[in-house]
Short mmCIF file of C-alpha atoms in Angstrom, two decimals:
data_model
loop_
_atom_site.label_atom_id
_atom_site.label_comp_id
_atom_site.label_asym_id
_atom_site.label_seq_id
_atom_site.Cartn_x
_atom_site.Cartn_y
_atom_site.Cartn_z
CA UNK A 1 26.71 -28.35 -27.61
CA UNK A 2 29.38 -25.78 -28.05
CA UNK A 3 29.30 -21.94 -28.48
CA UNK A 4 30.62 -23.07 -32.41
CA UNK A 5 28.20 -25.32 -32.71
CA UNK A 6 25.51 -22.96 -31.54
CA UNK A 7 26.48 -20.21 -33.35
CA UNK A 8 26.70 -22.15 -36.88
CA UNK A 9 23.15 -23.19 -36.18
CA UNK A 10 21.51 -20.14 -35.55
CA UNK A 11 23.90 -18.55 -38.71
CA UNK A 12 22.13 -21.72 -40.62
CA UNK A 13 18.44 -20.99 -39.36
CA UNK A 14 18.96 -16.97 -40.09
CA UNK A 15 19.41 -17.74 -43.71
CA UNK A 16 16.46 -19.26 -44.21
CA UNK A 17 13.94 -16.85 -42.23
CA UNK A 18 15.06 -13.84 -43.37
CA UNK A 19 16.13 -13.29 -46.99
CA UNK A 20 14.23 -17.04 -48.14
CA UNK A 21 11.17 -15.30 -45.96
CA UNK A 22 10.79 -12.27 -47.51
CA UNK A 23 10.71 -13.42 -51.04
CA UNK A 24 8.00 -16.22 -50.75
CA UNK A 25 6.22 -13.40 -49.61
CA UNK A 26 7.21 -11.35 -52.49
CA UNK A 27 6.28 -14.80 -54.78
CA UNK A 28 3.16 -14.97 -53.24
CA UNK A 29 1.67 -11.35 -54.40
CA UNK A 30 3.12 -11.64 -57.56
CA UNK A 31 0.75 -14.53 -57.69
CA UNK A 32 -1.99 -12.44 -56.13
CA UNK A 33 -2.43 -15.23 -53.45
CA UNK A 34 -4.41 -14.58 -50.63
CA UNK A 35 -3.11 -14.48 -47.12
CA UNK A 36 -4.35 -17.98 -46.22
CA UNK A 37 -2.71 -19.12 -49.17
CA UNK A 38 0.43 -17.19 -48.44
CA UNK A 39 0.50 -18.81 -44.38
CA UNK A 40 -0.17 -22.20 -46.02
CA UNK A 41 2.91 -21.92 -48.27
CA UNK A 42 5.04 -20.48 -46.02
CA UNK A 43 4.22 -23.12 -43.17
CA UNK A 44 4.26 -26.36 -45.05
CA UNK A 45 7.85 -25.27 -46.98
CA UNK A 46 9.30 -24.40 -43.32
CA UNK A 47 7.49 -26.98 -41.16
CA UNK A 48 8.46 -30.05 -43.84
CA UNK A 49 11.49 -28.68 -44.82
CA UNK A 50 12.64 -28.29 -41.18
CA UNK A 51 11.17 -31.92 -40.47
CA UNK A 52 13.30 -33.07 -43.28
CA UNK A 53 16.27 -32.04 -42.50
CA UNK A 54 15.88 -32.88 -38.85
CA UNK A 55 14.88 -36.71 -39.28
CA UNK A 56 18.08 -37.07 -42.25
CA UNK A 57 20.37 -35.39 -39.28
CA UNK A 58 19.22 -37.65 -36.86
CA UNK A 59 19.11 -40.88 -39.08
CA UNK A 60 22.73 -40.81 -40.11
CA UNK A 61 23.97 -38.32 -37.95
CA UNK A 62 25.50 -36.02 -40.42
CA UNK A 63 24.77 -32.16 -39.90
CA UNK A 64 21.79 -31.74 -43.14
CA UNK A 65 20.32 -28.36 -42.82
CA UNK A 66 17.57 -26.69 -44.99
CA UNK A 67 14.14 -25.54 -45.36
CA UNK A 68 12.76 -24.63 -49.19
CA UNK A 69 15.05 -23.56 -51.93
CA UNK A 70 15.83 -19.98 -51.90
CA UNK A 71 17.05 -20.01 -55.68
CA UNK A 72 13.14 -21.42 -56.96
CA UNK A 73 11.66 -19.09 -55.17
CA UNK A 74 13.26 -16.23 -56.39
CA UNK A 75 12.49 -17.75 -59.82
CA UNK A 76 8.70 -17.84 -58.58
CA UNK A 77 9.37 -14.01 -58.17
CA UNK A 78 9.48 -14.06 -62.03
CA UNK A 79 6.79 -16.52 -63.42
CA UNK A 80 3.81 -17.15 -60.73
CA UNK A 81 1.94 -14.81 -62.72
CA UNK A 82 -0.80 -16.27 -64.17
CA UNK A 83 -1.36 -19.41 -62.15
CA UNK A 84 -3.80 -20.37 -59.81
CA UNK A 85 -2.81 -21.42 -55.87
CA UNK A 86 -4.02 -25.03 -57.16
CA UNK A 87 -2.09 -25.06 -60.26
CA UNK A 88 1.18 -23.43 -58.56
CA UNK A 89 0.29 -26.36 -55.85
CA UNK A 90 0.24 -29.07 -59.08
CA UNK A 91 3.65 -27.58 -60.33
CA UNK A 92 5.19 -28.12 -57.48
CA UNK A 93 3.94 -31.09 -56.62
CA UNK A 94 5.40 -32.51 -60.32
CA UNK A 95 8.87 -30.84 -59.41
CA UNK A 96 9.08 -33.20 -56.08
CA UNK A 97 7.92 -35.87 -58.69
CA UNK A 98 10.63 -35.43 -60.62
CA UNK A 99 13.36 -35.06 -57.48
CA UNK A 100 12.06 -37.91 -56.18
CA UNK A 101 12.86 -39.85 -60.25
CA UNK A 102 15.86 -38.53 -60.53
CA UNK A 103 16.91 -40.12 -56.70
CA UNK A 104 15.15 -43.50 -57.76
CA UNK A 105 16.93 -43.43 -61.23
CA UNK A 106 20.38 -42.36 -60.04
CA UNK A 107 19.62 -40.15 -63.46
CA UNK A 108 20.83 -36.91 -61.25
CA UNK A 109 24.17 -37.04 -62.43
CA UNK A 110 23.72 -37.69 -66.11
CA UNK A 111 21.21 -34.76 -66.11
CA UNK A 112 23.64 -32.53 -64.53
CA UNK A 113 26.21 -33.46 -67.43
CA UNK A 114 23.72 -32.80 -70.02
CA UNK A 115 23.11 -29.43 -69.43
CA UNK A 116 26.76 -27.63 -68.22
CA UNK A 117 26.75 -26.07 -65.39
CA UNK A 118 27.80 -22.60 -66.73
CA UNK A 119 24.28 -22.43 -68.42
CA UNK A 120 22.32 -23.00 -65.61
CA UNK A 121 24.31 -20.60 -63.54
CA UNK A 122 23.24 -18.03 -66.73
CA UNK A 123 20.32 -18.44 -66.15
CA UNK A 124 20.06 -17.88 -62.74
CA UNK A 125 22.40 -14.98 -62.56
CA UNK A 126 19.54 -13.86 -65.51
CA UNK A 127 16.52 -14.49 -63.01
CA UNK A 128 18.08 -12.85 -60.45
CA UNK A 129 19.23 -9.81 -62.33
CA UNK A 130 16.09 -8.15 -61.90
CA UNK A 131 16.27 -8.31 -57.52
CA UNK A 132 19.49 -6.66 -57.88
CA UNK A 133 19.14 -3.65 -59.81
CA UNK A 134 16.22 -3.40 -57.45
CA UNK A 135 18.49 -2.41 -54.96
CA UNK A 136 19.53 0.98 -56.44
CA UNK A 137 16.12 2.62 -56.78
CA UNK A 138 14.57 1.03 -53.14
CA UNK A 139 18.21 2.73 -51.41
CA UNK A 140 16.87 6.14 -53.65
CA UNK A 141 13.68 5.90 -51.74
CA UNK A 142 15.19 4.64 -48.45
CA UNK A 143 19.06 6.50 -48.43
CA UNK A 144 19.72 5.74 -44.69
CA UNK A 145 18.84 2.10 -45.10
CA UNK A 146 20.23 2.20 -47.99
CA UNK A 147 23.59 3.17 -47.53
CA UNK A 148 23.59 1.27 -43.61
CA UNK A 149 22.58 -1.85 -45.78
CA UNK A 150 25.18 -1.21 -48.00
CA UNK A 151 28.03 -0.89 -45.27
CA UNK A 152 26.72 -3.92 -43.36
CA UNK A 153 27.27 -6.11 -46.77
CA UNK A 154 30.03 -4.74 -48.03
CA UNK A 155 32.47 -3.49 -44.77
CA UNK A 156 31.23 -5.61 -41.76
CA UNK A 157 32.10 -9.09 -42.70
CA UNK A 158 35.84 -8.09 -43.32
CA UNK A 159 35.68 -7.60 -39.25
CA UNK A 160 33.42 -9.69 -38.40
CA UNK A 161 34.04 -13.04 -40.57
CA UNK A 162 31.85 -15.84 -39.10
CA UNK A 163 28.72 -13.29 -39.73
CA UNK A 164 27.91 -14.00 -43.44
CA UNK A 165 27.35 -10.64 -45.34
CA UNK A 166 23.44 -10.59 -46.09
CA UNK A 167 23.21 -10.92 -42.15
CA UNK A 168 24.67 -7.67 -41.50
CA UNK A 169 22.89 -6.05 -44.37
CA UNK A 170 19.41 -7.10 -42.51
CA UNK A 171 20.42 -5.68 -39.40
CA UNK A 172 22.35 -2.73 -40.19
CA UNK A 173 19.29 -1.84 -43.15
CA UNK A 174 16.66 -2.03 -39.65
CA UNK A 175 18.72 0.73 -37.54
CA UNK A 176 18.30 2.66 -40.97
CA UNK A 177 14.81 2.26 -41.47
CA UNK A 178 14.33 2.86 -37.75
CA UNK A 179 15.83 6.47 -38.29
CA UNK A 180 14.08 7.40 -41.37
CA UNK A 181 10.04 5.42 -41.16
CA UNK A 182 8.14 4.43 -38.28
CA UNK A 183 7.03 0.95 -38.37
CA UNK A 184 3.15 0.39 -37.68
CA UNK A 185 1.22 -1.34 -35.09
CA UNK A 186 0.74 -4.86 -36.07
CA UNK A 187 -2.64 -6.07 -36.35
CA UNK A 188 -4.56 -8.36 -34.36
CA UNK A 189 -4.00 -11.55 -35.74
CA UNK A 190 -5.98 -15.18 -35.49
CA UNK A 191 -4.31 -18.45 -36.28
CA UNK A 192 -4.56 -19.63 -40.10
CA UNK A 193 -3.60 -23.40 -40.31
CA UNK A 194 -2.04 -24.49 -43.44
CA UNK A 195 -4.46 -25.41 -46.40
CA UNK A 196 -4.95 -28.80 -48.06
CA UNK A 197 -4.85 -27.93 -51.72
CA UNK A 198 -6.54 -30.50 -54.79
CA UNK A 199 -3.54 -29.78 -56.97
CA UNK A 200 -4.50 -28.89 -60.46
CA UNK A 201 -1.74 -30.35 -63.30
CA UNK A 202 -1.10 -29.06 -66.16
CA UNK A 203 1.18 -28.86 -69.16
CA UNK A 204 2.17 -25.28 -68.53
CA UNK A 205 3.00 -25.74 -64.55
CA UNK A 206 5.28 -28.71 -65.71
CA UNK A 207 6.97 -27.08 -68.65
CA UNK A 208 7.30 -23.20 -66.90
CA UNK A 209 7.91 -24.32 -63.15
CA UNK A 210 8.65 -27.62 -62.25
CA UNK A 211 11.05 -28.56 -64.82
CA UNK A 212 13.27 -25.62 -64.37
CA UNK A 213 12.60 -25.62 -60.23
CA UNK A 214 13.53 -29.37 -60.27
CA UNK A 215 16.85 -28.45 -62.15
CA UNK A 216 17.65 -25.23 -59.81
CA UNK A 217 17.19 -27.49 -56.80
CA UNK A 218 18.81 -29.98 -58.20
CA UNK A 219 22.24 -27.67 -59.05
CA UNK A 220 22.30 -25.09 -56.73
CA UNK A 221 20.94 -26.91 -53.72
CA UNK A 222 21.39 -30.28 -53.32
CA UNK A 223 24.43 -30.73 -55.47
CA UNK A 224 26.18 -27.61 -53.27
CA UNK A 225 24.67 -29.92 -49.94
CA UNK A 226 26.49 -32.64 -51.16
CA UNK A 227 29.75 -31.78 -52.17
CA UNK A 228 29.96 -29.57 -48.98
CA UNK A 229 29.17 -32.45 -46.87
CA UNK A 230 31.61 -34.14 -48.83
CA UNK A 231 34.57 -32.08 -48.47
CA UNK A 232 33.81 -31.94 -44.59
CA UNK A 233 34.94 -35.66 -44.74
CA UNK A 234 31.25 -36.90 -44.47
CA UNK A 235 29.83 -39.64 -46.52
CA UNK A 236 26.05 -38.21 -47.07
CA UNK A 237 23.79 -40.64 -49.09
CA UNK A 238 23.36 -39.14 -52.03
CA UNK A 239 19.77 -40.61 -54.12
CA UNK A 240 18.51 -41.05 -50.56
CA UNK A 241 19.28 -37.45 -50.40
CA UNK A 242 17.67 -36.47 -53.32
CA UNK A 243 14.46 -39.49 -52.63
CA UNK A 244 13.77 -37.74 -49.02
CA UNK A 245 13.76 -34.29 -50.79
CA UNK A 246 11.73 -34.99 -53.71
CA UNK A 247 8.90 -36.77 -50.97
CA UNK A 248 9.34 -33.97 -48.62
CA UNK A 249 8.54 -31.72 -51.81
CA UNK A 250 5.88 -33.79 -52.59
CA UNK A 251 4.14 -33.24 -49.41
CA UNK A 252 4.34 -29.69 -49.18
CA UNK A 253 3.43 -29.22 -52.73
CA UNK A 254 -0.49 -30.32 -51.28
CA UNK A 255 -0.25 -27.66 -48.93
CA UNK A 256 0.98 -25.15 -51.49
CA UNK A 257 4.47 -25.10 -50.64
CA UNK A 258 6.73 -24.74 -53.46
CA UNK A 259 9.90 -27.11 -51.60
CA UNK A 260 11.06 -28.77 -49.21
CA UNK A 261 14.85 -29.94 -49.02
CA UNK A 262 18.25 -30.22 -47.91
CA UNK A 263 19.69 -26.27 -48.33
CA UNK A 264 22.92 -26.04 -50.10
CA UNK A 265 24.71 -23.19 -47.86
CA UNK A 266 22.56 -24.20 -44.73
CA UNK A 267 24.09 -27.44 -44.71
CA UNK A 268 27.88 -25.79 -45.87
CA UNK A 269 27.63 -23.96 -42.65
CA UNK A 270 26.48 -26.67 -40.20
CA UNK A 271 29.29 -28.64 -41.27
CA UNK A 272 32.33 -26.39 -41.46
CA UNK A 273 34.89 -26.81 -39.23
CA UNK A 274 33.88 -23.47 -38.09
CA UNK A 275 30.73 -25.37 -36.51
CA UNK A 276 33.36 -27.30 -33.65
CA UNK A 277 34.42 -30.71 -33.93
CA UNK A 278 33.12 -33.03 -36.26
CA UNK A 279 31.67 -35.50 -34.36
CA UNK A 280 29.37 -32.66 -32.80
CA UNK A 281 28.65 -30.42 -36.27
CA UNK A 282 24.92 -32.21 -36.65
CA UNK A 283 24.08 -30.56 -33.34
CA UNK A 284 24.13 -27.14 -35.60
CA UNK A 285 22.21 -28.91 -38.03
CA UNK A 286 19.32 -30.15 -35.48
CA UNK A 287 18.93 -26.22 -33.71
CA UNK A 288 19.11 -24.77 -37.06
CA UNK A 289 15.92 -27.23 -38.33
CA UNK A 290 14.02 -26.81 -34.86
CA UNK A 291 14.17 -22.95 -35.30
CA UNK A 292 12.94 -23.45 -39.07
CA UNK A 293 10.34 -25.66 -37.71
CA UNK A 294 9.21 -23.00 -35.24
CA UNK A 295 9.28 -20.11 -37.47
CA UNK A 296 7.49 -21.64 -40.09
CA UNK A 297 4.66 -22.37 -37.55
CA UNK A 298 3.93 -18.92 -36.28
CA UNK A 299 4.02 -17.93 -40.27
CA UNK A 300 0.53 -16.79 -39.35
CA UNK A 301 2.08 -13.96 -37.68
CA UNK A 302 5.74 -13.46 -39.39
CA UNK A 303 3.80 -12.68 -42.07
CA UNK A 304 2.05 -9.78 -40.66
CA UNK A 305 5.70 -8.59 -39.84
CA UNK A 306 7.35 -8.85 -42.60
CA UNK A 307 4.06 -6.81 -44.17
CA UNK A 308 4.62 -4.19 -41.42
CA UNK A 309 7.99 -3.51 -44.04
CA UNK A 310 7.83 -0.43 -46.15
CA UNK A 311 7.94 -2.44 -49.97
CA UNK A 312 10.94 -0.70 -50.65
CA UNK A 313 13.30 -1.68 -48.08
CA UNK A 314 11.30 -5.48 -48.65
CA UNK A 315 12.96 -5.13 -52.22
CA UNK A 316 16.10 -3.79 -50.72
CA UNK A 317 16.73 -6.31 -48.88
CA UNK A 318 15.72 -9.03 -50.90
CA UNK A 319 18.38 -7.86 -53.74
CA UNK A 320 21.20 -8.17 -50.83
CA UNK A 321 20.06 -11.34 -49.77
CA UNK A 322 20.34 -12.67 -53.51
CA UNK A 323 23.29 -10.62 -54.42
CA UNK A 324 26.26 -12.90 -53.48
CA UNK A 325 24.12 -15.71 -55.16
CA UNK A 326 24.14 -13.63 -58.07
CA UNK A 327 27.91 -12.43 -58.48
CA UNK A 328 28.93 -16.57 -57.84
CA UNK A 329 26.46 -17.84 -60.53
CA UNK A 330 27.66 -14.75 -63.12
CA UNK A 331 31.32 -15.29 -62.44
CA UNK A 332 30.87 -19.07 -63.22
CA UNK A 333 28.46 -18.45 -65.73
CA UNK A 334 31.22 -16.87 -68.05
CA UNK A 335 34.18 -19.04 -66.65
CA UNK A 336 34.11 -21.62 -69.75
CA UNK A 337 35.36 -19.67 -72.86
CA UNK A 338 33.62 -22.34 -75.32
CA UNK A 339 30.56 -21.75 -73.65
CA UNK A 340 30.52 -17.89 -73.68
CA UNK A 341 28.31 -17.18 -76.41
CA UNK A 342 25.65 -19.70 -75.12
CA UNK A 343 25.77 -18.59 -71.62
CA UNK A 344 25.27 -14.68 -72.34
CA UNK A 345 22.38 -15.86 -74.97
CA UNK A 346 21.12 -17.64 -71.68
CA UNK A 347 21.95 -15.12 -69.27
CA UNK A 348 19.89 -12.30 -72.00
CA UNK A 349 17.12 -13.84 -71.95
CA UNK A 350 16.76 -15.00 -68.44
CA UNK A 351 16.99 -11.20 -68.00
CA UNK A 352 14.46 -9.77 -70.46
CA UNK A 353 11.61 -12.42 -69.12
CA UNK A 354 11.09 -13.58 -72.53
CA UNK A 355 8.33 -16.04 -72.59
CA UNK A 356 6.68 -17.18 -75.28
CA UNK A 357 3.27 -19.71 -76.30
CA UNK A 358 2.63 -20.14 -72.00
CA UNK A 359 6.00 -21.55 -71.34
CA UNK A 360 7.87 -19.53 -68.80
CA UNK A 361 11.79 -17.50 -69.56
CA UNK A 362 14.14 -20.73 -67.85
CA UNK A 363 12.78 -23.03 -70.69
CA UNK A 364 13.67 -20.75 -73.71
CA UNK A 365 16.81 -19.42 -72.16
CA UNK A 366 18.06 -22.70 -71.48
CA UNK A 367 16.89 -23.99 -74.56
CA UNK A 368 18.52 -21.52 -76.70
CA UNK A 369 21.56 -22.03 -74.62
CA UNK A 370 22.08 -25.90 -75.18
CA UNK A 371 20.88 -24.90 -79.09
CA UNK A 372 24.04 -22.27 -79.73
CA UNK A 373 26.05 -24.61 -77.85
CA UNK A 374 25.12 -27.40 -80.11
CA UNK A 375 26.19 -25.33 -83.17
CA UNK A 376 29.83 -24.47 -81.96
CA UNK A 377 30.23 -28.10 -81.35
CA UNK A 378 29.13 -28.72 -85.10
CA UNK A 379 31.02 -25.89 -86.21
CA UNK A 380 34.41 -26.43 -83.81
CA UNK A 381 34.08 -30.00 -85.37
CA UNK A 382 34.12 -28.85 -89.07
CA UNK A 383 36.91 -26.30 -88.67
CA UNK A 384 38.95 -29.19 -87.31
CA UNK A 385 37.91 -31.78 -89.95
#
């Protein structure tokens, strides 16, 4: 295995443990889960995920990378409240359900036509909107990690390219926070094995999470997967793609985790030509899944860590690990003139949280989306009549 190689799969592993990490964490307490809870979600999402990708690598020998899906957990930051560890474990359970459909059916493509893309990109640019303005008043608290964060994002990768930009945020934010708090001892820890949770279903946890998980997943992880793999000149399966991420899904969902499947930008990065020839590039994919694996397994203690974490910089960092998410999804949010008016009444109220009769913001922002969109069709089809 070359340095490339090497290099690509640690880059690949580092996106999931840090910035993916830190905000199931931040999911978990906005559910008010306990820390048992918290270890159980965290492991099964890493230790499943990880196996996934590992056993597709290794099956058809092209270079799938992943863990759980960074974009529906940040949307977990917004609308766990309310639900119970068994229900959250029932909604996700029903979103691997429907994954695992929509692989079966060969239905994913047809879904993705009937809702554009530039609305779902709205809406994720509006659930995201809230981690990023969180930046400003965590780097008011925190001005030397702050501004270090800042430089590391912004400055570093136009030196150092093959170091993605949220990377040198993390590290350059630490020497900050090392100048300006002192981190605690950790505790003394004991192993917490992942939970088997009863899953509870209901009518809200399909409507409010796994509906609008199964459709982030969906668009801005497996379908990015996919079409990178793609224009690497590989041939990746694609409904046994989406069948092995809906069971993986599945069986984290009994453990509480909220996903387990093939990472868009994971995968982009294990097989780029910057990850050495191509013939080799799944040899990034298998070291970035075996460090997944092992991280997920001493979650028992990461978690401890990552608590260590003054809840500013937490948010700090969180907002630059979702902030070039958030600037691609705006920027082709608003790319389709005809769809403008839909996608900022998407976008709006993705961003105010506005959820109404116990069905959660993606639903009605969405929904009034693909309603105003339907009207300048009728309309656009008068005018020309």
């Amino acid at each position: 295995m070359g340095t490339k190689t090497i290099m690509s799969g640690l880059m690949s592993a580092l996106l999931a443990c840090t910035g993916g990490a830190i905000m199931i964490v931040q999911a978990a307490a906005t559910a008010g889960l306990t820390k048992a809870e918290l270890v159980s979600w965290f492991t099964s999402a890493y230790v499943i995920g990880g196996l996934l990708n590992l056993f597709l690598t290794l099956r058809y020998r092209i270079p799938f990378a992943g863990a759980h899906s960074i974009t529906a957990t940040a949307f977990l930051g917004t609308t766990a409240i309310g639900f119970t560890f068994p229900q959250l474990a029932g909604a996700f359970v029903m979103s691997g359900v429907l994954l695992l459909l929509a692989g079966i059916s060969g239905l994913f493509a047809k879904v993705m036509d009937v809702i554009p893309k530039s609305l779902i990109d709205a809406l994720l640019a509006g659930v995201l909107l809230s981690y990023v303005i969180g930046i400003v008043p965590a780097a008011v608290q925190l001005p030397y990690a702050g501004l270090l964060a800042a430089a590391g994002y912004f400055i570093m990768p136009r030196v150092f390219k093959k170091w993605p930009p949220v990377l040198w945020s993390i590290l350059f934010g630490l020497i900050g926070l090392s100048l300006e708090f002192r981190l605690p001892a950790l505790p003394h820890a004991d192993y917490i094995p992942p939970l088997l949770v009863i899953p509870q279903f209901t009518i809200e946890g399909f409507l409010s999470i796994a509906i609008p998980m199964s459709v982030l997943i969906l668009s801005n992880d497996l379908a990015v997967a996919l079409a990178a793999l793609r224009s690497n000149q590989y041939n990746p399966p694609v409904n046994k793609t989406l069948m092995a991420s809906g069971f993986a899904s599945i069986l984290a969902g009994w453990f509480g985790g909220n996903a387990a499947n093939v990472g868009g930008l994971m995968s982009a990065l294990c097989s780029s030509a910057e990850a050495g020839p191509k013939e080799k590039r799944y040899g990034a994919a298998l070291l970035s899944s075996v460090i997944v694996i092992v991280f997920g397994a001493f979650a028992w203690r990461v978690i401890d860590m990552l608590d260590a974490l003054p809840s500013p910089f937490v948010a700090m960092l969180t907002g630059f690990s979702l902030l070039g998410l958030f600037l691609r999804a705006l920027k082709s949010a608003f790319s389709d003139k005809f769809l403008l008016i839909p996608a900022c009444i998407t976008f709006a109220i993705a961003a105010l949280h506005l959820g109404m009769l116990g069905i959660s913001t993606p639903v009605w922002a969405l929904l009034a989306g693909m309603v105003f969109m339907k009207l300048l069709k009728k309309r656009n089809a008068k005018e020309y009549l």
